[in-house]
Tab-separated table of C-alpha atoms in Angstrom:
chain	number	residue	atom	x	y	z
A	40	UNK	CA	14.642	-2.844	-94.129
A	41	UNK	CA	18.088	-1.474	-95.181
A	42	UNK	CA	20.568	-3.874	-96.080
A	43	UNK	CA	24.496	-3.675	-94.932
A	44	UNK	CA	27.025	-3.958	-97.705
A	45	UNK	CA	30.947	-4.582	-97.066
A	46	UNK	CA	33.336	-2.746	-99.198
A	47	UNK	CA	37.076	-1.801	-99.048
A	48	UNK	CA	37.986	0.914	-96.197
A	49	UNK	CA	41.496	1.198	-98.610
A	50	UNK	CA	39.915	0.439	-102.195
A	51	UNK	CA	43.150	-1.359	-104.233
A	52	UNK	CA	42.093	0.187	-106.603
A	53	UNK	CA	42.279	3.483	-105.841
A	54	UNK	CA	38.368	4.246	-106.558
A	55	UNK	CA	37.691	3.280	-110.335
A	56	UNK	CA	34.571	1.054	-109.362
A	57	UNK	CA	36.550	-2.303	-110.305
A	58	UNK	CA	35.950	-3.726	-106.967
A	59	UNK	CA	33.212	-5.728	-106.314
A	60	UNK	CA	30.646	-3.745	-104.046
A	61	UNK	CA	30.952	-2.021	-107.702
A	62	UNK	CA	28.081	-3.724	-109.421
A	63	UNK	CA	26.231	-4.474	-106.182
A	64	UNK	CA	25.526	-0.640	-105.766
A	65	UNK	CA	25.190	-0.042	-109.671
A	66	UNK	CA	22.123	-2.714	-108.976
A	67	UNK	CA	21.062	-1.302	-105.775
A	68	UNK	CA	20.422	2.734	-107.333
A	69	UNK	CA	18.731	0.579	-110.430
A	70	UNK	CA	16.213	-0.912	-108.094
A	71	UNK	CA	16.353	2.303	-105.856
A	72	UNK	CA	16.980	0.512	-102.598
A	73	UNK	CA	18.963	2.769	-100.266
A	74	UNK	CA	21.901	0.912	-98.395
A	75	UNK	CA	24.340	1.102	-95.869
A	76	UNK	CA	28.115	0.275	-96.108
A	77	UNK	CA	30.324	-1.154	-93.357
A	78	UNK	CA	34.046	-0.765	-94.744
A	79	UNK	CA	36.354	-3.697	-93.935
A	80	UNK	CA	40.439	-3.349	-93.322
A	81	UNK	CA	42.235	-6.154	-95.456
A	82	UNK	CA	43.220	-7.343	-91.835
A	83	UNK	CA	39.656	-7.664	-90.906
A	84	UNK	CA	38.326	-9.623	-94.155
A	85	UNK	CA	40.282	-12.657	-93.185
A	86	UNK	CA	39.311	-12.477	-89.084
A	87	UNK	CA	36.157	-14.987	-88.304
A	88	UNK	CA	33.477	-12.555	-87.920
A	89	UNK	CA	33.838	-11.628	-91.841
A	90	UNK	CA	34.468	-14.951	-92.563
A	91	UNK	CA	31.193	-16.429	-91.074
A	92	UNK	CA	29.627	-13.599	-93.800
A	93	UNK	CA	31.944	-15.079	-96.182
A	94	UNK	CA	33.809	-17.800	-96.741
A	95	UNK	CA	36.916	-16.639	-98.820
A	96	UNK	CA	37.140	-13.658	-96.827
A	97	UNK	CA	36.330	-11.048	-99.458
A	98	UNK	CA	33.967	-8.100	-100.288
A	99	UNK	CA	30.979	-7.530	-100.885
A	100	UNK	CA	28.712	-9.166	-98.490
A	101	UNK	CA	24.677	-8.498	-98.132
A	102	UNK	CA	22.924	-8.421	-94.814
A	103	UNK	CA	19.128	-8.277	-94.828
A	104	UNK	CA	17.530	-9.088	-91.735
A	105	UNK	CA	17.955	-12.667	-91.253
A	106	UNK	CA	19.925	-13.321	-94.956
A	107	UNK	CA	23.628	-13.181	-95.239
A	108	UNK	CA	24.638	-13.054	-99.067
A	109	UNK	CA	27.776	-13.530	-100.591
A	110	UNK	CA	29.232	-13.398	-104.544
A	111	UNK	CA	28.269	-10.200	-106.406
A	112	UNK	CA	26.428	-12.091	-109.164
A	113	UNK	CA	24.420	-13.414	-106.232
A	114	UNK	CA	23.287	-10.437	-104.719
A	115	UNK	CA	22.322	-8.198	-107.806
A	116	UNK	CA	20.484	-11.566	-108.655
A	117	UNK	CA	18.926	-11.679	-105.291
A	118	UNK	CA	17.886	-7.821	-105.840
A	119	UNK	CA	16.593	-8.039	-109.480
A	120	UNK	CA	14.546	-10.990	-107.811
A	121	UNK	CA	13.264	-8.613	-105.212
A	122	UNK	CA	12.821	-5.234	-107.491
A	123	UNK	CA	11.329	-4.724	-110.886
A	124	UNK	CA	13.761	-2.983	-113.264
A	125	UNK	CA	16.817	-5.680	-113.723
A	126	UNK	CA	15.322	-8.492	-115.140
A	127	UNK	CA	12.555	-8.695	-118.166
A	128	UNK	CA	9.118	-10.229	-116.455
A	129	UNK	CA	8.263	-13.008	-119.367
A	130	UNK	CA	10.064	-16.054	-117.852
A	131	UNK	CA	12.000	-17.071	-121.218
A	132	UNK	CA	13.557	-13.537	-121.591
A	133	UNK	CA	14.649	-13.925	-117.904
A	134	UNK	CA	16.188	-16.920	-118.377
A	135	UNK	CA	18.553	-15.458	-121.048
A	136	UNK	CA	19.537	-12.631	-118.917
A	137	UNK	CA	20.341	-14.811	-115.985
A	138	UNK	CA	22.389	-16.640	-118.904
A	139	UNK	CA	24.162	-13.166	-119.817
A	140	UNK	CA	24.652	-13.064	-115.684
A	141	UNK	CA	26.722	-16.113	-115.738
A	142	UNK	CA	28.653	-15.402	-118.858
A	143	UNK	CA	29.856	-12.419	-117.222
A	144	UNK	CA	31.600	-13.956	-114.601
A	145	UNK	CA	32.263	-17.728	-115.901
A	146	UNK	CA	33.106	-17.084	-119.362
A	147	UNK	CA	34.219	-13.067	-120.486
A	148	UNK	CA	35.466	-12.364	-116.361
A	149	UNK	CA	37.996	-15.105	-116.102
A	150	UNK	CA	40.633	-14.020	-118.881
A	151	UNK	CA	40.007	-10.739	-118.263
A	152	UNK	CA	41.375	-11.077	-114.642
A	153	UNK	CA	43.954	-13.507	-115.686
A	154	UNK	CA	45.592	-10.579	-117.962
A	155	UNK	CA	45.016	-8.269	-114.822
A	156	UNK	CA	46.780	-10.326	-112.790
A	157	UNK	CA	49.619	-11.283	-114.438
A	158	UNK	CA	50.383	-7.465	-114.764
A	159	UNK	CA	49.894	-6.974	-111.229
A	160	UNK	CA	51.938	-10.453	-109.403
A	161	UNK	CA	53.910	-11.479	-112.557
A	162	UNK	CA	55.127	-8.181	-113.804
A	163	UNK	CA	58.504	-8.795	-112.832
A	164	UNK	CA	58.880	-12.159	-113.643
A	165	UNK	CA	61.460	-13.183	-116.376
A	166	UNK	CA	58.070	-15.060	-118.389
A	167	UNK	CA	56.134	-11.919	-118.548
A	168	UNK	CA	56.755	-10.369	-122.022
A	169	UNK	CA	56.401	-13.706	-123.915
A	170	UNK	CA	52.891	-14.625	-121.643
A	171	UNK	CA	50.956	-10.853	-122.070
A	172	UNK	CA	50.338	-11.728	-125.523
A	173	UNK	CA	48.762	-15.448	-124.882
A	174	UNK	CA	46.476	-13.547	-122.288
A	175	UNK	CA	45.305	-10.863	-124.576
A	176	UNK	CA	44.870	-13.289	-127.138
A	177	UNK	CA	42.889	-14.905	-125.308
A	178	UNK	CA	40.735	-11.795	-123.846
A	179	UNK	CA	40.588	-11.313	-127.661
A	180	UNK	CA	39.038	-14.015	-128.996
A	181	UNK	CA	35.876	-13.308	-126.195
A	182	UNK	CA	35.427	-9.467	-126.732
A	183	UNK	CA	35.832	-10.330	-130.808
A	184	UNK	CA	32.898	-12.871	-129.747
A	185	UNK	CA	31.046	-10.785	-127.835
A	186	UNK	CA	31.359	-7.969	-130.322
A	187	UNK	CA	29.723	-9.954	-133.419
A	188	UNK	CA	26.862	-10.943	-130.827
A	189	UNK	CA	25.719	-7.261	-129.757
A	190	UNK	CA	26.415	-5.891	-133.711
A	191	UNK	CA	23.981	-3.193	-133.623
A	192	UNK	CA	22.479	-3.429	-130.437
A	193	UNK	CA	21.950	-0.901	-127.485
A	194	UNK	CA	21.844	-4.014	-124.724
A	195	UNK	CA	22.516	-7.934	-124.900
A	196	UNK	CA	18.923	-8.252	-125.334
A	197	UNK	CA	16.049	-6.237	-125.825
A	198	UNK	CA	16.411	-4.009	-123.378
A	199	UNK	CA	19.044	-3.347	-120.093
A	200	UNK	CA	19.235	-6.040	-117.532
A	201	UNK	CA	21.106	-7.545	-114.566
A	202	UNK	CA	23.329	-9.277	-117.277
A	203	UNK	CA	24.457	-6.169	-119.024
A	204	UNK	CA	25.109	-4.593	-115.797
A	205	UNK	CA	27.290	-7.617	-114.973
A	206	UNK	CA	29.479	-7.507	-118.741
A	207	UNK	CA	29.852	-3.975	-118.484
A	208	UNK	CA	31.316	-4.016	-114.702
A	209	UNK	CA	33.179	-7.001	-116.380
A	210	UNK	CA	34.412	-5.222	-119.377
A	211	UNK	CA	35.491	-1.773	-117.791
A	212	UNK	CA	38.648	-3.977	-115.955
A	213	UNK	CA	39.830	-3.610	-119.661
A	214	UNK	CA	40.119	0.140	-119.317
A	215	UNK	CA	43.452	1.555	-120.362
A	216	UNK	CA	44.509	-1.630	-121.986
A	217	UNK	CA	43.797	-0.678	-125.932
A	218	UNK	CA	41.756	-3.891	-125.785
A	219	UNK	CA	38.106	-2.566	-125.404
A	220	UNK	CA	38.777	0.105	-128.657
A	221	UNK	CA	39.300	-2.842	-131.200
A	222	UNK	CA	35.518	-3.140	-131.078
A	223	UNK	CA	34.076	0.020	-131.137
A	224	UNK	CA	30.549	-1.484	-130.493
A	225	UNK	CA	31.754	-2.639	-127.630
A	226	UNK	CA	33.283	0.455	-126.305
A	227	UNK	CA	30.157	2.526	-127.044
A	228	UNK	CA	27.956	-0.690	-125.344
A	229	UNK	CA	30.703	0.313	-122.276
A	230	UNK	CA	29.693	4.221	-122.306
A	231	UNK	CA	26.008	3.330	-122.629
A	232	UNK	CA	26.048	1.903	-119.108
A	233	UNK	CA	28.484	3.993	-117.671
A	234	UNK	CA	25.962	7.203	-118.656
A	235	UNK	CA	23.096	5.652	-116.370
A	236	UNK	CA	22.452	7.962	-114.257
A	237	UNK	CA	22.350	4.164	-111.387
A	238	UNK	CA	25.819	3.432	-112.425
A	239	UNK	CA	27.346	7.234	-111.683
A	240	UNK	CA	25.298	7.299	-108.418
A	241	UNK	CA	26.923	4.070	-107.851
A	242	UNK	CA	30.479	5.316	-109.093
A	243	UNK	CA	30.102	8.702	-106.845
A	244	UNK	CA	29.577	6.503	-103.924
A	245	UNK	CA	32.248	4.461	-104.401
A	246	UNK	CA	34.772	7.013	-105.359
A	247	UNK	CA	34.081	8.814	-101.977
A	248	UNK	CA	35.288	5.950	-100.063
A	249	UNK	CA	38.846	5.929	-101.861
A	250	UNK	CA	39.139	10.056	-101.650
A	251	UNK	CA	38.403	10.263	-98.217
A	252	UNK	CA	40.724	7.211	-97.267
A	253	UNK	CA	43.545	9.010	-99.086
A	254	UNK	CA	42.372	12.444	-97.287
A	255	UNK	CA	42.975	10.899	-93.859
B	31	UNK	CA	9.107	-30.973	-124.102
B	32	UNK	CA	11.550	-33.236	-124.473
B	33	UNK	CA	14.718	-30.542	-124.125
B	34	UNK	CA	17.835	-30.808	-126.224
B	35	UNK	CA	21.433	-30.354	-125.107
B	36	UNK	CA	24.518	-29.943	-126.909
B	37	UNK	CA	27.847	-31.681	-125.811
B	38	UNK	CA	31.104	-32.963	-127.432
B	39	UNK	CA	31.137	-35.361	-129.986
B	40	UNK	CA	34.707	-36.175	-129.789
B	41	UNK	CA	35.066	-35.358	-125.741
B	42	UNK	CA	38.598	-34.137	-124.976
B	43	UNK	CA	38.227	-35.038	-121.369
B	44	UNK	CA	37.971	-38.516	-122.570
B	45	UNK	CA	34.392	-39.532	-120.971
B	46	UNK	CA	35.577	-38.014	-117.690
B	47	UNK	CA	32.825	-35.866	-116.882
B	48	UNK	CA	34.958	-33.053	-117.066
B	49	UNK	CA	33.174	-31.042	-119.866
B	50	UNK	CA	30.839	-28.691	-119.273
B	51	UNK	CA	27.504	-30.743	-120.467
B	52	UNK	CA	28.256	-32.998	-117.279
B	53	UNK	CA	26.714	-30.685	-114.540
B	54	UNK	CA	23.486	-30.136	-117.161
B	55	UNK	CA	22.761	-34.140	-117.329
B	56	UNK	CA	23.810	-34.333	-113.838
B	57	UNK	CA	20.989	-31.675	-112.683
B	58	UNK	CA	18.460	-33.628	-115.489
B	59	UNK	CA	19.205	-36.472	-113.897
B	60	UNK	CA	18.128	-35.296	-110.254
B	61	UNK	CA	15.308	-33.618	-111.513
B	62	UNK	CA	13.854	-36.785	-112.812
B	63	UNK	CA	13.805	-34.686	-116.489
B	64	UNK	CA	14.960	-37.173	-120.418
B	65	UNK	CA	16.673	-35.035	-122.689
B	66	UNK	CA	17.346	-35.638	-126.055
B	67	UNK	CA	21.225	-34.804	-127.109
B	68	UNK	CA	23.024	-33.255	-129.796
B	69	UNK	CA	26.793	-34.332	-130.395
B	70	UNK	CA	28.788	-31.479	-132.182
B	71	UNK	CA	31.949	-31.881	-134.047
B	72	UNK	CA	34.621	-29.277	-133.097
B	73	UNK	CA	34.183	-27.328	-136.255
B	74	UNK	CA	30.554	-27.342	-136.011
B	75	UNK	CA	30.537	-25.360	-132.580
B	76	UNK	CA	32.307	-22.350	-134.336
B	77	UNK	CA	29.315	-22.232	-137.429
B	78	UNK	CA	26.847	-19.841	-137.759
B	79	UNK	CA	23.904	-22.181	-136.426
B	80	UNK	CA	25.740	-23.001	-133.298
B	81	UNK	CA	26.732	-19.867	-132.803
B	82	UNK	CA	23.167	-18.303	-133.016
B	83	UNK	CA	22.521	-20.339	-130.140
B	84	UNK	CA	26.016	-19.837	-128.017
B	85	UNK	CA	27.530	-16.956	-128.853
B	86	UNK	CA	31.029	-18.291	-127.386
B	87	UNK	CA	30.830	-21.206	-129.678
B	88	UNK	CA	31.197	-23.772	-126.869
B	89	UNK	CA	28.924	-26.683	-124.993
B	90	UNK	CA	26.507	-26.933	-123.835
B	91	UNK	CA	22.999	-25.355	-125.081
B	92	UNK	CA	19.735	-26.349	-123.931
B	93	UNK	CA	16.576	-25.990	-126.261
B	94	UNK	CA	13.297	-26.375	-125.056
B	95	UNK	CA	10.878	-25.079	-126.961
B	96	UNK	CA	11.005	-21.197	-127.868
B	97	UNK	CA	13.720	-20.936	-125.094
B	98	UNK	CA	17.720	-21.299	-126.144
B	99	UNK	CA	19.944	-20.990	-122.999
B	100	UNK	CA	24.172	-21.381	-122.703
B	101	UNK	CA	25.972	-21.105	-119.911
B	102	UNK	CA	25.849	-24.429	-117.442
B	103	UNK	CA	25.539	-22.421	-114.745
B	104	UNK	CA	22.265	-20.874	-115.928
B	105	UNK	CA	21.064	-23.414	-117.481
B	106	UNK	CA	20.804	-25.426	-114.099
B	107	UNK	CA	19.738	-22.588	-112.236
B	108	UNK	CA	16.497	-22.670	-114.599
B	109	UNK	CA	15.841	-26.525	-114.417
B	110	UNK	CA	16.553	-26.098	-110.310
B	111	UNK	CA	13.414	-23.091	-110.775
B	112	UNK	CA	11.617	-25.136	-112.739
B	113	UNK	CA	11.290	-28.366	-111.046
B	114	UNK	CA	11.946	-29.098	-107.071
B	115	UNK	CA	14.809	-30.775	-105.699
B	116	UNK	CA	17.623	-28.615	-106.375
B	117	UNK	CA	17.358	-25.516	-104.370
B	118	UNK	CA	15.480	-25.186	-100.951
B	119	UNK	CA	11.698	-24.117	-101.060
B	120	UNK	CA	13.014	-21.034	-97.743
B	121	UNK	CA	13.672	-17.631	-99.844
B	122	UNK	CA	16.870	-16.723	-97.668
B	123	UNK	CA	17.816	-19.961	-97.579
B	124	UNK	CA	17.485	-20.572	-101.745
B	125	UNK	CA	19.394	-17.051	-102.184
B	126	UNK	CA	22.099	-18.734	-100.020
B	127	UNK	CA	21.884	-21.925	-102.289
B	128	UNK	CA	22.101	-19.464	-105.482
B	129	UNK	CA	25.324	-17.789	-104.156
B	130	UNK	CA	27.380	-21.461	-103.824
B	131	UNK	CA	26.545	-21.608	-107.612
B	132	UNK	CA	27.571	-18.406	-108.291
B	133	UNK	CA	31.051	-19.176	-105.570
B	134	UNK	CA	31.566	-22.250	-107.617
B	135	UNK	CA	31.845	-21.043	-111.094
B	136	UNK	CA	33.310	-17.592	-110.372
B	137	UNK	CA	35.489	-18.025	-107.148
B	138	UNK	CA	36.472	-21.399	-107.521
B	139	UNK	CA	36.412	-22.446	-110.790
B	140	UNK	CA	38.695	-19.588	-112.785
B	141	UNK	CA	42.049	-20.695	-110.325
B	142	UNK	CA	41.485	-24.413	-110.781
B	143	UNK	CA	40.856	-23.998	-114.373
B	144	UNK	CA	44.174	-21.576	-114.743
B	145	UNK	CA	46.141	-24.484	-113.556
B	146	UNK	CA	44.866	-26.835	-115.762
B	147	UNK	CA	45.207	-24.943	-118.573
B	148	UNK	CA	48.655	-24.392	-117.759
B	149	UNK	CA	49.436	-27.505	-117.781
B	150	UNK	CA	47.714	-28.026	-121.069
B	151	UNK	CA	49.019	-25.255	-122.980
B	152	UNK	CA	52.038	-24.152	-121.114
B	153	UNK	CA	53.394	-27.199	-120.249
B	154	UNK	CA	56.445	-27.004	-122.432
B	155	UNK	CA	56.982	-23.420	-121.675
B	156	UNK	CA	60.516	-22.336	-119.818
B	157	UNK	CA	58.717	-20.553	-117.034
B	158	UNK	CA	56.003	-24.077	-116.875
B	159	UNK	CA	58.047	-25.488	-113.623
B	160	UNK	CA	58.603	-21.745	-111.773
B	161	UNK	CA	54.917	-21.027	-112.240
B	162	UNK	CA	52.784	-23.964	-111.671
B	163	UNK	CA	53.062	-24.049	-107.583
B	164	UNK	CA	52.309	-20.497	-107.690
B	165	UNK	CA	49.095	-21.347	-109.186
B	166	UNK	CA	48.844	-24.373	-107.480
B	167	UNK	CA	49.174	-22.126	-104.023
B	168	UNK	CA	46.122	-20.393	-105.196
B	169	UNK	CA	43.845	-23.217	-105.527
B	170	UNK	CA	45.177	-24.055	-101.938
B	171	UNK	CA	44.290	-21.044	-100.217
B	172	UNK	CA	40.719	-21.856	-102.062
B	173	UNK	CA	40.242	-25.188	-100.890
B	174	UNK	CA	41.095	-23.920	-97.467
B	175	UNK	CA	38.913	-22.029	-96.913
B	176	UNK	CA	36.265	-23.962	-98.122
B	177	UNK	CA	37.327	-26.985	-96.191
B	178	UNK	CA	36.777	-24.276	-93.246
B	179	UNK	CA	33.606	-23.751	-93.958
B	180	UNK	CA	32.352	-27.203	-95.075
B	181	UNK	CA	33.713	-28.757	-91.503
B	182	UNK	CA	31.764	-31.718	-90.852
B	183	UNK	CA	28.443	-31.035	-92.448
B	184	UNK	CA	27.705	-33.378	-95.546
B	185	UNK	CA	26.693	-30.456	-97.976
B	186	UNK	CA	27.365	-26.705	-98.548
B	187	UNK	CA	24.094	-25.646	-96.096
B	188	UNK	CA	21.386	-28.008	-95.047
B	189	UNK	CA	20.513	-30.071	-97.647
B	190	UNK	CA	22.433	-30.827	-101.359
B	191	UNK	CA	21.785	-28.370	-103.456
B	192	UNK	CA	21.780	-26.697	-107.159
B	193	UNK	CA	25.228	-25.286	-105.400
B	194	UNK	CA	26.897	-29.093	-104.465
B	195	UNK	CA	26.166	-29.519	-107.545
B	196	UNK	CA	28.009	-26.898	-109.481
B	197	UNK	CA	30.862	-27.343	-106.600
B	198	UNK	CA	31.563	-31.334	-107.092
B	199	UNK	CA	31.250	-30.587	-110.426
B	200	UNK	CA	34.881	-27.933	-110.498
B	201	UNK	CA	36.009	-29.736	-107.603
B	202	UNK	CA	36.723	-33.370	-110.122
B	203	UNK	CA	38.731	-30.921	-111.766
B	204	UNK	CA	41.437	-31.894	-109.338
B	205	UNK	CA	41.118	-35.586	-109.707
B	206	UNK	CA	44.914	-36.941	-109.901
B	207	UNK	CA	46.494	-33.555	-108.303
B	208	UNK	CA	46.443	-34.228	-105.015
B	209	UNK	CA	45.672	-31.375	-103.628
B	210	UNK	CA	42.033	-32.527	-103.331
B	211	UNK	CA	43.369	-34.828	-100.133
B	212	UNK	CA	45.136	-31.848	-98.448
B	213	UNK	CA	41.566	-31.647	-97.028
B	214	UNK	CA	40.019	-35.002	-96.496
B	215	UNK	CA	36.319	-33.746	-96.026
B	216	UNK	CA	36.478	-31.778	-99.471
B	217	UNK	CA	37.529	-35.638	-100.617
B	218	UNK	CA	34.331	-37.005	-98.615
B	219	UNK	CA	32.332	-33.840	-99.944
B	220	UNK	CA	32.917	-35.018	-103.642
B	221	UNK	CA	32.872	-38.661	-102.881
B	222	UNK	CA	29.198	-38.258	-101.722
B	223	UNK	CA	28.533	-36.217	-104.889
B	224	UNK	CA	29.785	-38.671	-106.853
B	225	UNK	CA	27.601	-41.491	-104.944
B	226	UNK	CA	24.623	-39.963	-105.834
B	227	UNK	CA	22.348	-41.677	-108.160
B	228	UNK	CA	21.354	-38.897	-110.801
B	229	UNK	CA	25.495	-38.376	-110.409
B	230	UNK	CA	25.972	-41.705	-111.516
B	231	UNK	CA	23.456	-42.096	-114.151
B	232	UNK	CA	24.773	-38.826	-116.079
B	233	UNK	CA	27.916	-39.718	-115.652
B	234	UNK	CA	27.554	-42.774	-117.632
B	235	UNK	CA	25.412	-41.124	-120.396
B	236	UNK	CA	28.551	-38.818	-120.921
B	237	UNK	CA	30.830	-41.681	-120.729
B	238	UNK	CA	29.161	-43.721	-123.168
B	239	UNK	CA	29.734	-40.836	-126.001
B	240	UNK	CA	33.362	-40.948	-125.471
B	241	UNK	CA	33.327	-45.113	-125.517
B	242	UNK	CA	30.853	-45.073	-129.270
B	243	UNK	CA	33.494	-42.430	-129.954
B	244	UNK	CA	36.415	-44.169	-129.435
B	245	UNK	CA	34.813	-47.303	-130.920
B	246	UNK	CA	34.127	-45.574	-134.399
């Protein structure tokens, strides 16, 4: 069965895989699971057909069959569940990367978008200069975190998973702020996922929606 | 195994069940599972020892025998696969169970926690009194939409579930705003999480630390 992804039909932003079909089709070319994509208007996200797929009226959703998924942790969660390849098979070493899953998006994600957004909705505000340098304090005191955990390491743990894929979707919102290079483990630990050959499948496919959106 | 957690010793929430060691006991608690506890001292979470277990340096861990796991989110996802009761036995409908937790900690929780903060650490900033409704408009168009979707069911889909949980847990957050009774079934929703037994019974256990605490 081939399962139905949503995406952006005008990707905000502008193609970089930061949105979040992003690490949904990094996971689906891990796993090797061919896909469809239905791309959504912003006008049609919020009408009640795309809300009974999801509640906030966002991207991605998953269709398979009778399953409607929501939440991109979720679904590559759902897949690594499905497929070998994104999560170790020795139940302890799961656990951990599921861990590495969550800290993606509860703990490293949140400040990370916080700094985004203020850019984006507060640039203009009066506030602005004296609150940029809380935020990237803040994003900081995480990547200097995350940084002493990896040290030396190729992956979070012993080898890649659905976590890493996660923190590295995660971490590349910080490209083009200066922040990422202050750790130069972590930059390299950045690269390493962004030369799998899942993620630039992923990245191609992705990129084509944006350049033929801004062809028409 | 007995397991061990970590939580505050000195909570800041003041034994409201606020910190993040509340939705662990809370999912112990339904599971029918003791646990042995390990209060830490602020200092202590930023040590070496602590930190080889939680590489953020924060609460809680969970230890049970060769297996160290962080992240509360994770960490009740693997007592809700190890023991029945918190997600449904239906694949589809556990994935759907699985993507409330992952809705609650990265959709809802990161705009509920933003205003908090802000009201913790920016509270006596100049911009404090422009800002806060903007960030209080966020959590609205949040709570909206999941007011939508809750309608008049008692629980996210069928029956409660590892998701609830996680849910009730960010919704409390908002105890004292008032924006919880904009929508008086999310008000109901957490009510009925709170009347829960296993609720109830972790609830007091973190409590109780904050009371010896306060005592000493």
């Amino acid at each position: 069965m081939i399962p139905t992804l949503t995406a952006f039909a005008q990707p905000p932003d502008r193609g970089r895989g930061l949105a979040r079909d992003m690490p949904v089709r990094w996971a689906l070319a891990e796993v090797g699971q061919p896909y469809r994509v239905r791309l959504l208007a912003f006008a049609a996200m919020k009408e009640p057909a795309h809300r009974a797929l999801h509640p906030f009226g966002q991207i991605p959703t998953y269709e398979e069959g009778d399953l409607a998924l929501f939440e991109s942790g979720a679904i590559v969660l759902h897949l690594a569940e499905r497929h070998p390849g994104l999560l170790p098979d020795d139940f302890n070493a799961r656990a951990r990367a599921i861990a590495w899953m969550f800290s993606a998006q509860s703990t490293m994600e949140p400040p990370i978008v916080e700094r985004g957004m203020a850019i984006l909705v507060e640039g203009d505000k009066p506030w602005h200069a004296e609150r940029l340098p809380l935020l990237e304090d803040r994003v900081r005191a995480r990547l200097g975190e995350l940084s002493r955990h990896l040290a030396e390491r190729d992956w979070l743990e012993r080898g890649f998973s659905a976590g890493d894929l996660l923190l590295v979707t995660v971490l590349r919102r910080l490209n083009g702020s200066g922040l990422l290079e202050e750790n130069p483990n972590l930059l390299a630990y950045v690269a390493r996922g962004e030369a799998r050959p899942a993620f630039r499948q992923a990245f191609a496919a992705q990129s084509a929606v944006f350049k033929a959106a801004s062809a028409s």
